[in-house]
Every structure is written in structure tokens, then in C-alpha cells.
Amino acid sequence: EDRGLDQNEVQNVLVEDARTGLTVETLKKAIQNNLFYVQGKYPEIATRNDYYMALAYAVRDRILQRWVASVKQYLQEKHRIVSYLSAEYLLGPHLANNLINLGIYKETEQATKELGISLDWLIEKEVEPGLGNGGLGRLAACYMDSLATLEVPAIGYGIRYQFGIFEQDIRDGWQVEDTDNWLRRGNPWEIARRELSYDVKLGGYLQHYTDRDGKFRSKWIPELTVKGVAYDTPILGYKVNTTNTLRLWKSEAPRSFDFQSFNAGDYNFAVNQKIVCENLSKVLYPNDETLNGKKLRLQQQYFFVSCSLQDMIGIHLRQGEKIEDFQSTFSVQLNDTHPAVAIAEMMRLLLDEHDLDWSTAWRVTSRTFAYTNHTLLPEALEKWDLELFQSVLPRHLEIIYEINRRFLDEVTVRVYGDPEKIRSLSLIGEGPRKYIKMANLACVGSYAINGVAALHTELLKKTVLKDFYALYPEKFSNKTNGVTPRRWMVLSNPKLTELISSKIGDGWIKHLEELSGLEKFADDPDFQKQWMDVKLEMKKNLARKIKNRTGIDVNPESMFDIQVKRIHEYKRQHLNILHVITLYNRIKQNPEIDIVPRTFVFAGKAAPGYKLAKLMIKLINSVGDIVNNDPDVKDRLKVVFYPNYNVTNAQKIYPAADLSEQISTAGKEASGTGNMKLSMNGALTIGTLDGANVEIRECVGEENFFLFGLTAEEVARIKSEGYNPYGYYQNNAELKLAMDQISSGYFSHLDDTVFKDLVKSLLYDDQFLLFADYQSYIECQDKVDVAYRDKVKWAKMSILNTARMGKFSSDRSIQEYCEDIWKVKSVPVSLNGN
Ligand code: GL2
């Protein structure tokens, strides 16, 4: 049932005063007041940033009112709280999203207009918090939105990185990284809880002794203690009062530390230690889906997990509860293994700080955590070198050994002592160097384990986690990812939103299944025209941005063929480029050929140390330089690399897409979420049977989806039989020509060295089977052309894509987590009496 209040009701229950009222008049007054009392300016000398801040604080006041009411309500009554632990939150800009969720977008537009400024102009000003790499971090942000919208009490815990994901610039076709100084102008959306902090120990050694009760104990003598300070950001649900907390930890030097050294006269040492402490939350590691085993990264993970658990225990105990009932207050979700050290930390806190015995501590711990796996890629599965781990967390290593000893004792009987199975289940990996397997720790310590799309969960059960699945089948379930329609439709595509709501009302924004109401208009010529008019307008907007950012002229009437996501070999942006080159060659061989004009838009960051991914960016730009400027092409093909892909830019790109490229090697993309955002905005997908593509195709209908390529099973079989990419190259004339051009320097001013490594990796290795899928991809793209020429058919397919995406709302995903894993219910928050 929708217990949310509609706009009018919200206004009625509000304490309507100058500070928090939602009318145009009160908003205007609030902005003026803030300009004066917060920014200390008068209109004639106020900058754009002053106005942005004045408005942001006005919006924040209105959110605070709901936030305080939410906290009050959660503390007054006993409710189980979801705690989401994630090393990344890719939130995107706050202002417009908060206006939408508060339901005051129009009023604010009017208020700013009356003050002589444009709301769009202020919205564009906002620097987004880029505290994540890609899909995993963005998923956490969508889930926070849905938890609040579903009125579920929740806290998100993470790290307040001073520098988020780097900013990407393209120079001479190459990616260049710049630091992301997102806090430089201040952050009006957070509240620093300076008095709320915890100490976190690091390094050092253990002292063992027997206490007065004859109990064997370990005392951890740390090398260093850092302080974690809470910075809270309110997360408001859509048209409800529920406002949850995103609590991010900033690392600092504890005050006691410099004080001690200062007394000892070692001022330099003290200052140095301060830097060491502050480094913990300094920067987000920009590696997506690769582990890089760095000490600082482990310290970051432990730092935020320890602060978060201490915080949760504090909240639980302050409610008058007993420590051994912790799991009745919190259900803790591990967003991948990045926070999995929480399992050992929880044991340490219960054993060493709260004096529980092992079996009680383990009972609490193993009923508290649930683990989401987000990848099957071996290079992303976290393993920590044992010596490194010990040097940072000596006590945790001891605890992990004990968890492992007890676990292996128990399972040895169940697997009849099969040494292969025991080796695979063990939390410790053997080899030239021992290591800790974080996924195994997460599986042993969690009461629930899930994958992020149906295919991914099946593959998890069959491959990476198969021995755990055999042991604990009841722990496993699938929770297909979803995305929030508030940001990815209402905010990104207001014109489409208006059109949809004009036909089926606006209930779909909270109940995305209601989009199915559009199906009956799919054949309606008027509606089709309106639908495609919105698309064209969005394409014109994007064309303007492309021109501004890259100088490239693109034709809004051409098909916008879009691949935007992190740059990875497994995502195969280079397969897409092979198609571009193939079309280009067809034109060169027959300049009069009748082809569908296309604009290829690529965007995405490459991890700074990922050489081949950076080379893929260079290749895209090099091919673009030739194709975009060849007079024979006559503007029928354009290749654009849109720099610095982030949430802000994604919001402009998705609405303009005709075709969505979801072309990863089957079995490699756990789910994908961009695939959902694009399809919701009316793009048709060309894709493999990978991740959530499988379910998207089931929902939109196979006739509305362009499928190509090997299945995950076929990929596995071909690989096991011995794959020979060179054979495909020799036997496919169009493929051979494209590859020969790349390697001979056709796209690089005849420099035949630039792409050498990329060419070599494809011809002789091709781990991701581009060549095996090439022909099928090209043929499928030819079918896309045929479909695009039939405007009526395309419009219908586009409408049906949106109409059938109801399943992919993050509200549905979160509902499933709440029911199956967290066992939590919604708690409506009332403003009355607060
Ligand atoms: C990812 C997966 O690669 C991606 O397919 C999935 O949609 C997201 C969210 O579940 O998680 N795993 C991962 O490490 N990153 C992802 O985007 N960075």
C-alpha cells in the first residue's frame, strides 16, 4: 500500500513557517535570508555559488525537519534498522533530486525566477560527490533512495573521501586524470558531527595473557590509533517524510596523539602522524573490479567498518538492549567483500570489548551479516596477503584463524575430508605466500548470500561459490539489481515523465510496474509522435553538449548509439569500435551505400593503471578523428568520446539514446544497471545474454531486443576446448581489414606502434572472445539498421521497452531484500507533533 503523502497532504501537515514552508513565498524568503545570514552577501554582489548555497540551505532546512522527525520516531519505538556497509556511494548531485523528492521543484523554479535567477543555472553549478567507481557505488545510492522511499529505517555507512573518483580529460585522444576536489566550495548537504567519533586501532602486536578468571586473552597493542568523525548526509524518500542517514567517516588524528608527542618535544613526529591518520580517508581507489592489495586500502576498509560497528553497538546499547541481542536492532548488508572484515571486527568487539564468550559472539555475528556478491571476475575477488593483513590487523588475523579452525572442523565431516573441497572452502589460501580470502570470510560469517541478477546468482552457485552453495544452499538467493526511477527518469528526463504521466498518471514514479499502462498506447500514432518528439528534443540537447565539450557536430536525426560505462576489456568497447570501422570501410568501398546515419557516443573512465583500457580510449578517439573528418563519410557516421562520465553527465546522455550497447562477454557482467536506465528511457538494447540483459529481454520481449553472441555456457566450452582468435581473424574479411588498419597505423597517422599491445592481445589471446562474437554482432547491427528505418516500428519498440521495465526499479529490489533477507518493515514518519 502507498502510505506516502501526496503533495497537498504534505503541505497540510507541515508547520508552515518562514523557515520550512513549501510555498513559493516562503522559499523565496528563505533564499533571501540565507543569502544574507549564511553567505553574508546582498543580491548585487552575490555570485552564482552564493545563490546555490542559499538555495541549498533552504532545501536542507526542509529536509532537516523530516530528518529529525525520522530519527525521533526510530528511537522512540523499537524497529529493526537496515545498515548498509559500502566502501562506495556514487550519489550524484543532490539539489535537483531533493527538490523532486520534497515535491517542490515547480515552486522552487518559480521562487528563483522571481528573484531573477534561473534554477537550471544553479543546478548546473553543483559539483557531484563522486564517492564511487561505477555500478557498485551507484547501486548503493539507488538503494538508499529506495529504502527512504519505502519508509524503511536505514543507515548507510561509508567513507567520506576527500577526493572522489578522478576527473577525466582527453588530451590528444588519451585519458588524463585530474584530482576531484569536490569539497573545495564546501558541502551544504552534510552535517559534521564533530562530537561523534570513534577510535580505530591499526598495526602493532598482540600480548597474550591469562586473566583472573583463567581465561586466555589477547591484548592488542596498536602502532597507531586514528579517529573517525561522522559526517551525516540526509537521504530523503520520494514524497514521504522518511529521511534516512548516510554516515560517512572522515579520518583524523586523535587529539591525545599530538598532545603526547608535543609534550615529548617531538613536534615533527606529531605532525607526521597527523598526516598518516588523515590519509586513511584521503582518496577513493579508482580501480573498478580489480583488487590491488594495497595496505592503505585495507586500512580504509577496516577504518570505516570499525567506526560503523562501534556506532551501531552504541545505538543498540543506548536503546537499553543487551549486547547479545544486537541482531534484533541491526541487519548489516555487506556491499561486496570490501567491508567483509566487519565479520572479524564484530567478533573482536564482542570478545575483547564486550566480554562475550566465543560461541555467543559467533551466534550474534553470524545472524547479523548478509553478503552481496557483485562479480565473478577472478581479478576482483579480494585476497589479502597474510603478512600484510597481519601487519595491519594482528588481532583480526588471530580471530580469522579461529573462525577458520572451527569452520573446517565442522565441514571436514560433511565433505568426508575431501582435501580439494577443504582447500577451496578454507579462509586461508596456500601458495608461495599465504593469503586471506575475503569472499570465504563473508560466506562463513553471513546468514544470507546473494547475487545481483538471475544468471549471475546461478553462475555463483556453479562456479566461484559452489562449495559454499553445497554446504549452505538455504543461504543463497538472487536479488536482481534495480535503479531509482526518481533520478533516472523524473530528474533526468522531465519531458518523458510529463508525457507518461499525462497518459497514466504519476503513480508509476513509486510503483514502476504501472508503466505497463503505456502498452495500450504503443500503436497510437499521436502518442508515438509525442514519444519520438521527446526523444528528438533530448538528442538535440545532447548534441549541443557534445558540441560544447568536444567541438564535434552531430546530427540529432541520426541514430544515437550509446555505450557509457567504465572502460573494461570485458565490457568490449573495442567490439563496438570494430563495428564502427566495419561501417566506415563499407562506405569507403562503396561511397554511395545506403546506410543508417549513426552517432556513436562512448563515455567512461579507465582505471589509471589499466593500460589496455586506456589504449581502448585512445583507439576510440583515433577512429573518431578519421571517421568524423573523412569527406566520403558525408557525416553519416560520427564517433564521440564524451569526457568525464559521471552521474551528472549520465543524466544528460541516457534520455538521448536510441540504442543501448550492452555487449559484454556472456558470464562476465554480473548485472549491469546502465542497461536498465537506458531501456527505461526508451532505448532499445543490443546485447548478449549476460547479467540483467537476460531478464530485461524476458520483460521487454525478444522481438524488442537485439540479441547476439555466445551464451555463457558456450563461452566456457569454447575456452575449455582451446580458443583460437587468429583463425577467426584470418577467415573474416571485414574483421581482418579492420584489425589490419588498426595495427598498420591507419587511424594513428601511420604510427604502427600505438595500438600494438591491444592488437596483440586480440589476435593471440582475446580472453573476452571479441572475434568469436564479431560476425554475430555485425549481423545483429545490420538488423538494428533495418528496424530503425521503420520509424513506426521503432517508436513502438521504444515505448514497449519503457512500458515493460517495471521490474527494474530499485524499489522492487529493496522490497525483496526487506522481505527475504533483512526482515524489516516500513515505519511511516509523521511530522505532527515534531
Ligand atoms: C559491479 C558489476 O560489475 C555490475 O555488473 C553490477 O551491476 C554492479 C552492481 O551490482 O556491481 N561489480 C563491481 O565490482 N562493480 C560493478 O559495477 N564495480
Short mmCIF file of N, CA, C and O and ligand atoms in Angstrom, two decimals, residues 84 88 133-140 143 287-290 335-336 338 372-377 380 451-453 456 479 481-482 566 568 570-571 668-676 690-692 817, ligand 1:
data_model
loop_
_atom_site.label_atom_id
_atom_site.label_comp_id
_atom_site.label_asym_id
_atom_site.label_seq_id
_atom_site.Cartn_x
_atom_site.Cartn_y
_atom_site.Cartn_z
N TYR A 84 23.64 -0.50 5.82
CA TYR A 84 24.25 -0.83 4.53
C TYR A 84 25.71 -0.41 4.60
O TYR A 84 26.01 0.77 4.77
N GLU A 88 31.70 2.50 -1.24
CA GLU A 88 31.41 3.49 -2.29
C GLU A 88 29.94 3.90 -2.29
O GLU A 88 29.06 3.06 -2.13
N ASN A 133 33.17 4.24 -7.94
CA ASN A 133 33.78 3.99 -9.25
C ASN A 133 32.75 3.84 -10.36
O ASN A 133 32.92 4.40 -11.44
N GLY A 134 31.73 3.04 -10.10
CA GLY A 134 30.79 2.73 -11.18
C GLY A 134 29.52 2.11 -10.63
O GLY A 134 28.96 2.61 -9.64
N GLY A 135 29.11 1.02 -11.24
CA GLY A 135 27.82 0.41 -10.93
C GLY A 135 27.61 0.07 -9.46
O GLY A 135 26.53 0.28 -8.92
N LEU A 136 28.65 -0.46 -8.84
CA LEU A 136 28.51 -0.89 -7.45
C LEU A 136 28.21 0.29 -6.52
O LEU A 136 27.33 0.22 -5.66
N GLY A 137 28.92 1.39 -6.72
CA GLY A 137 28.70 2.58 -5.90
C GLY A 137 27.37 3.25 -6.22
O GLY A 137 26.69 3.77 -5.33
N ARG A 138 27.02 3.25 -7.49
CA ARG A 138 25.74 3.86 -7.88
C ARG A 138 24.57 3.02 -7.34
O ARG A 138 23.54 3.55 -6.95
N LEU A 139 24.74 1.71 -7.32
CA LEU A 139 23.69 0.84 -6.78
C LEU A 139 23.41 1.20 -5.32
O LEU A 139 22.26 1.28 -4.89
N ALA A 140 24.48 1.44 -4.57
CA ALA A 140 24.32 1.80 -3.15
C ALA A 140 23.49 3.08 -3.04
O ALA A 140 22.64 3.20 -2.16
N TYR A 143 19.88 2.33 -3.81
CA TYR A 143 19.26 1.59 -2.71
C TYR A 143 18.95 2.51 -1.53
O TYR A 143 17.92 2.35 -0.86
N ASN A 287 40.15 1.91 -8.85
CA ASN A 287 40.12 0.63 -9.57
C ASN A 287 38.75 0.02 -9.48
O ASN A 287 38.24 -0.24 -8.40
N ASP A 288 38.15 -0.22 -10.62
CA ASP A 288 36.84 -0.83 -10.68
C ASP A 288 37.08 -2.30 -11.01
O ASP A 288 37.73 -2.62 -12.01
N GLU A 289 36.59 -3.19 -10.19
CA GLU A 289 36.69 -4.63 -10.47
C GLU A 289 38.11 -5.15 -10.56
O GLU A 289 38.35 -6.14 -11.23
N THR A 290 39.04 -4.47 -9.92
CA THR A 290 40.35 -5.10 -9.77
C THR A 290 40.80 -4.87 -8.35
O THR A 290 40.57 -3.83 -7.76
N ASN A 335 28.17 -4.72 1.11
CA ASN A 335 28.14 -4.44 -0.32
C ASN A 335 29.46 -4.91 -0.92
O ASN A 335 30.45 -4.19 -0.95
N ASP A 336 29.45 -6.15 -1.36
CA ASP A 336 30.65 -6.86 -1.83
C ASP A 336 31.56 -7.18 -0.63
O ASP A 336 31.17 -6.97 0.53
N HIS A 338 34.29 -5.65 0.20
CA HIS A 338 35.07 -4.51 0.71
C HIS A 338 34.89 -4.29 2.21
O HIS A 338 35.86 -3.97 2.88
N THR A 372 26.38 -9.50 -0.29
CA THR A 372 26.06 -9.43 -1.72
C THR A 372 27.34 -9.54 -2.52
O THR A 372 28.28 -8.78 -2.31
N ASN A 373 27.35 -10.51 -3.42
CA ASN A 373 28.49 -10.63 -4.34
C ASN A 373 28.16 -9.86 -5.62
O ASN A 373 27.05 -9.96 -6.14
N HIS A 374 29.13 -9.10 -6.14
CA HIS A 374 28.88 -8.28 -7.33
C HIS A 374 29.73 -8.65 -8.53
O HIS A 374 29.72 -7.92 -9.52
N THR A 375 30.49 -9.69 -8.43
CA THR A 375 31.33 -10.02 -9.59
C THR A 375 31.85 -11.44 -9.55
O THR A 375 32.06 -12.00 -8.48
N LEU A 376 32.03 -11.99 -10.75
CA LEU A 376 32.64 -13.32 -10.87
C LEU A 376 34.08 -13.19 -11.35
O LEU A 376 34.81 -14.17 -11.40
N LEU A 377 34.47 -11.97 -11.73
CA LEU A 377 35.81 -11.80 -12.29
C LEU A 377 36.86 -12.16 -11.24
O LEU A 377 36.86 -11.58 -10.16
N ALA A 380 38.81 -9.50 -9.43
CA ALA A 380 38.13 -8.60 -8.50
C ALA A 380 37.88 -9.26 -7.15
O ALA A 380 37.45 -8.61 -6.21
N GLY A 451 23.45 -12.97 -5.22
CA GLY A 451 23.98 -12.41 -6.45
C GLY A 451 23.05 -11.31 -6.92
O GLY A 451 22.00 -11.08 -6.31
N VAL A 452 23.42 -10.60 -8.01
CA VAL A 452 22.72 -9.38 -8.40
C VAL A 452 21.92 -9.48 -9.70
O VAL A 452 21.38 -8.48 -10.17
N ALA A 453 21.86 -10.68 -10.28
CA ALA A 453 20.97 -10.94 -11.41
C ALA A 453 20.81 -12.46 -11.46
O ALA A 453 21.64 -13.19 -10.91
N HIS A 456 23.76 -14.36 -12.91
CA HIS A 456 24.91 -14.21 -12.03
C HIS A 456 24.79 -15.11 -10.80
O HIS A 456 25.74 -15.79 -10.42
N LYS A 479 18.95 -11.46 -5.98
CA LYS A 479 18.26 -10.17 -5.84
C LYS A 479 18.69 -9.34 -7.05
O LYS A 479 19.74 -8.68 -7.03
N ASN A 481 19.34 -6.53 -9.44
CA ASN A 481 19.53 -5.09 -9.22
C ASN A 481 18.36 -4.27 -9.78
O ASN A 481 17.61 -4.74 -10.63
N GLY A 482 18.28 -3.06 -9.30
CA GLY A 482 17.30 -2.13 -9.84
C GLY A 482 17.87 -0.72 -9.72
O GLY A 482 18.92 -0.52 -9.09
N ARG A 566 32.20 2.14 -17.27
CA ARG A 566 33.64 2.04 -17.12
C ARG A 566 34.24 1.35 -18.35
O ARG A 566 33.58 0.52 -19.00
N HIS A 568 36.47 -1.31 -19.88
CA HIS A 568 36.99 -2.61 -19.46
C HIS A 568 37.07 -3.50 -20.69
O HIS A 568 36.22 -3.41 -21.56
N TYR A 570 36.34 -6.59 -20.65
CA TYR A 570 35.18 -7.50 -20.66
C TYR A 570 33.90 -6.82 -21.13
O TYR A 570 32.98 -7.46 -21.61
N LYS A 571 33.85 -5.49 -21.01
CA LYS A 571 32.68 -4.75 -21.48
C LYS A 571 32.75 -4.52 -23.00
O LYS A 571 31.77 -4.14 -23.63
N LYS A 668 30.32 -12.46 -17.81
CA LYS A 668 31.27 -11.55 -17.16
C LYS A 668 30.62 -10.38 -16.42
O LYS A 668 31.13 -9.94 -15.40
N GLU A 669 29.54 -9.84 -16.96
CA GLU A 669 28.90 -8.69 -16.30
C GLU A 669 27.88 -9.23 -15.31
O GLU A 669 26.88 -9.83 -15.68
N ALA A 670 28.13 -9.01 -14.02
CA ALA A 670 27.25 -9.60 -13.01
C ALA A 670 25.80 -9.19 -13.25
O ALA A 670 24.90 -10.02 -13.27
N SER A 671 25.56 -7.91 -13.43
CA SER A 671 24.21 -7.46 -13.71
C SER A 671 24.21 -6.36 -14.76
O SER A 671 23.63 -6.47 -15.83
N GLY A 672 24.92 -5.26 -14.43
CA GLY A 672 24.77 -4.05 -15.23
C GLY A 672 23.56 -3.31 -14.68
O GLY A 672 22.60 -3.94 -14.19
N THR A 673 23.62 -1.99 -14.71
CA THR A 673 22.47 -1.20 -14.29
C THR A 673 22.22 -0.07 -15.29
O THR A 673 21.09 0.39 -15.44
N GLY A 674 23.26 0.30 -16.04
CA GLY A 674 23.09 1.25 -17.13
C GLY A 674 22.12 0.67 -18.16
O GLY A 674 21.30 1.41 -18.74
N ASN A 675 22.20 -0.62 -18.38
CA ASN A 675 21.27 -1.29 -19.30
C ASN A 675 19.82 -0.96 -18.91
O ASN A 675 18.97 -0.71 -19.78
N MET A 676 19.53 -0.93 -17.60
CA MET A 676 18.17 -0.64 -17.13
C MET A 676 17.81 0.83 -17.36
O MET A 676 16.72 1.16 -17.83
N ASP A 690 23.84 -11.70 -20.97
CA ASP A 690 24.73 -11.53 -19.83
C ASP A 690 24.03 -10.69 -18.76
O ASP A 690 23.23 -9.80 -19.09
N GLY A 691 24.34 -10.97 -17.51
CA GLY A 691 23.82 -10.17 -16.40
C GLY A 691 22.32 -9.98 -16.50
O GLY A 691 21.57 -10.90 -16.85
N ALA A 692 21.88 -8.77 -16.20
CA ALA A 692 20.44 -8.49 -16.20
C ALA A 692 19.87 -8.35 -17.61
O ALA A 692 18.65 -8.28 -17.76
N TYR A 817 14.85 -7.47 -0.68
CA TYR A 817 15.83 -7.56 0.40
C TYR A 817 15.12 -7.47 1.75
O TYR A 817 15.44 -8.21 2.69
C1 GL2 B 1 29.57 -4.48 -10.30
C2 GL2 B 1 29.21 -5.30 -11.54
O1 GL2 B 1 30.28 -5.34 -12.42
C3 GL2 B 1 27.97 -4.81 -12.26
O2 GL2 B 1 27.62 -5.73 -13.26
C4 GL2 B 1 26.81 -4.67 -11.27
O3 GL2 B 1 25.69 -4.14 -11.92
C5 GL2 B 1 27.25 -3.77 -10.13
C6 GL2 B 1 26.17 -3.63 -9.08
O4 GL2 B 1 25.76 -4.89 -8.63
O5 GL2 B 1 28.41 -4.32 -9.47
N1 GL2 B 1 30.61 -5.11 -9.54
C7 GL2 B 1 31.65 -4.28 -9.32
O6 GL2 B 1 32.67 -4.54 -8.67
N2 GL2 B 1 31.41 -3.11 -9.93
C8 GL2 B 1 30.21 -3.17 -10.56
O7 GL2 B 1 29.72 -2.26 -11.19
N3 GL2 B 1 32.24 -2.04 -9.89
#
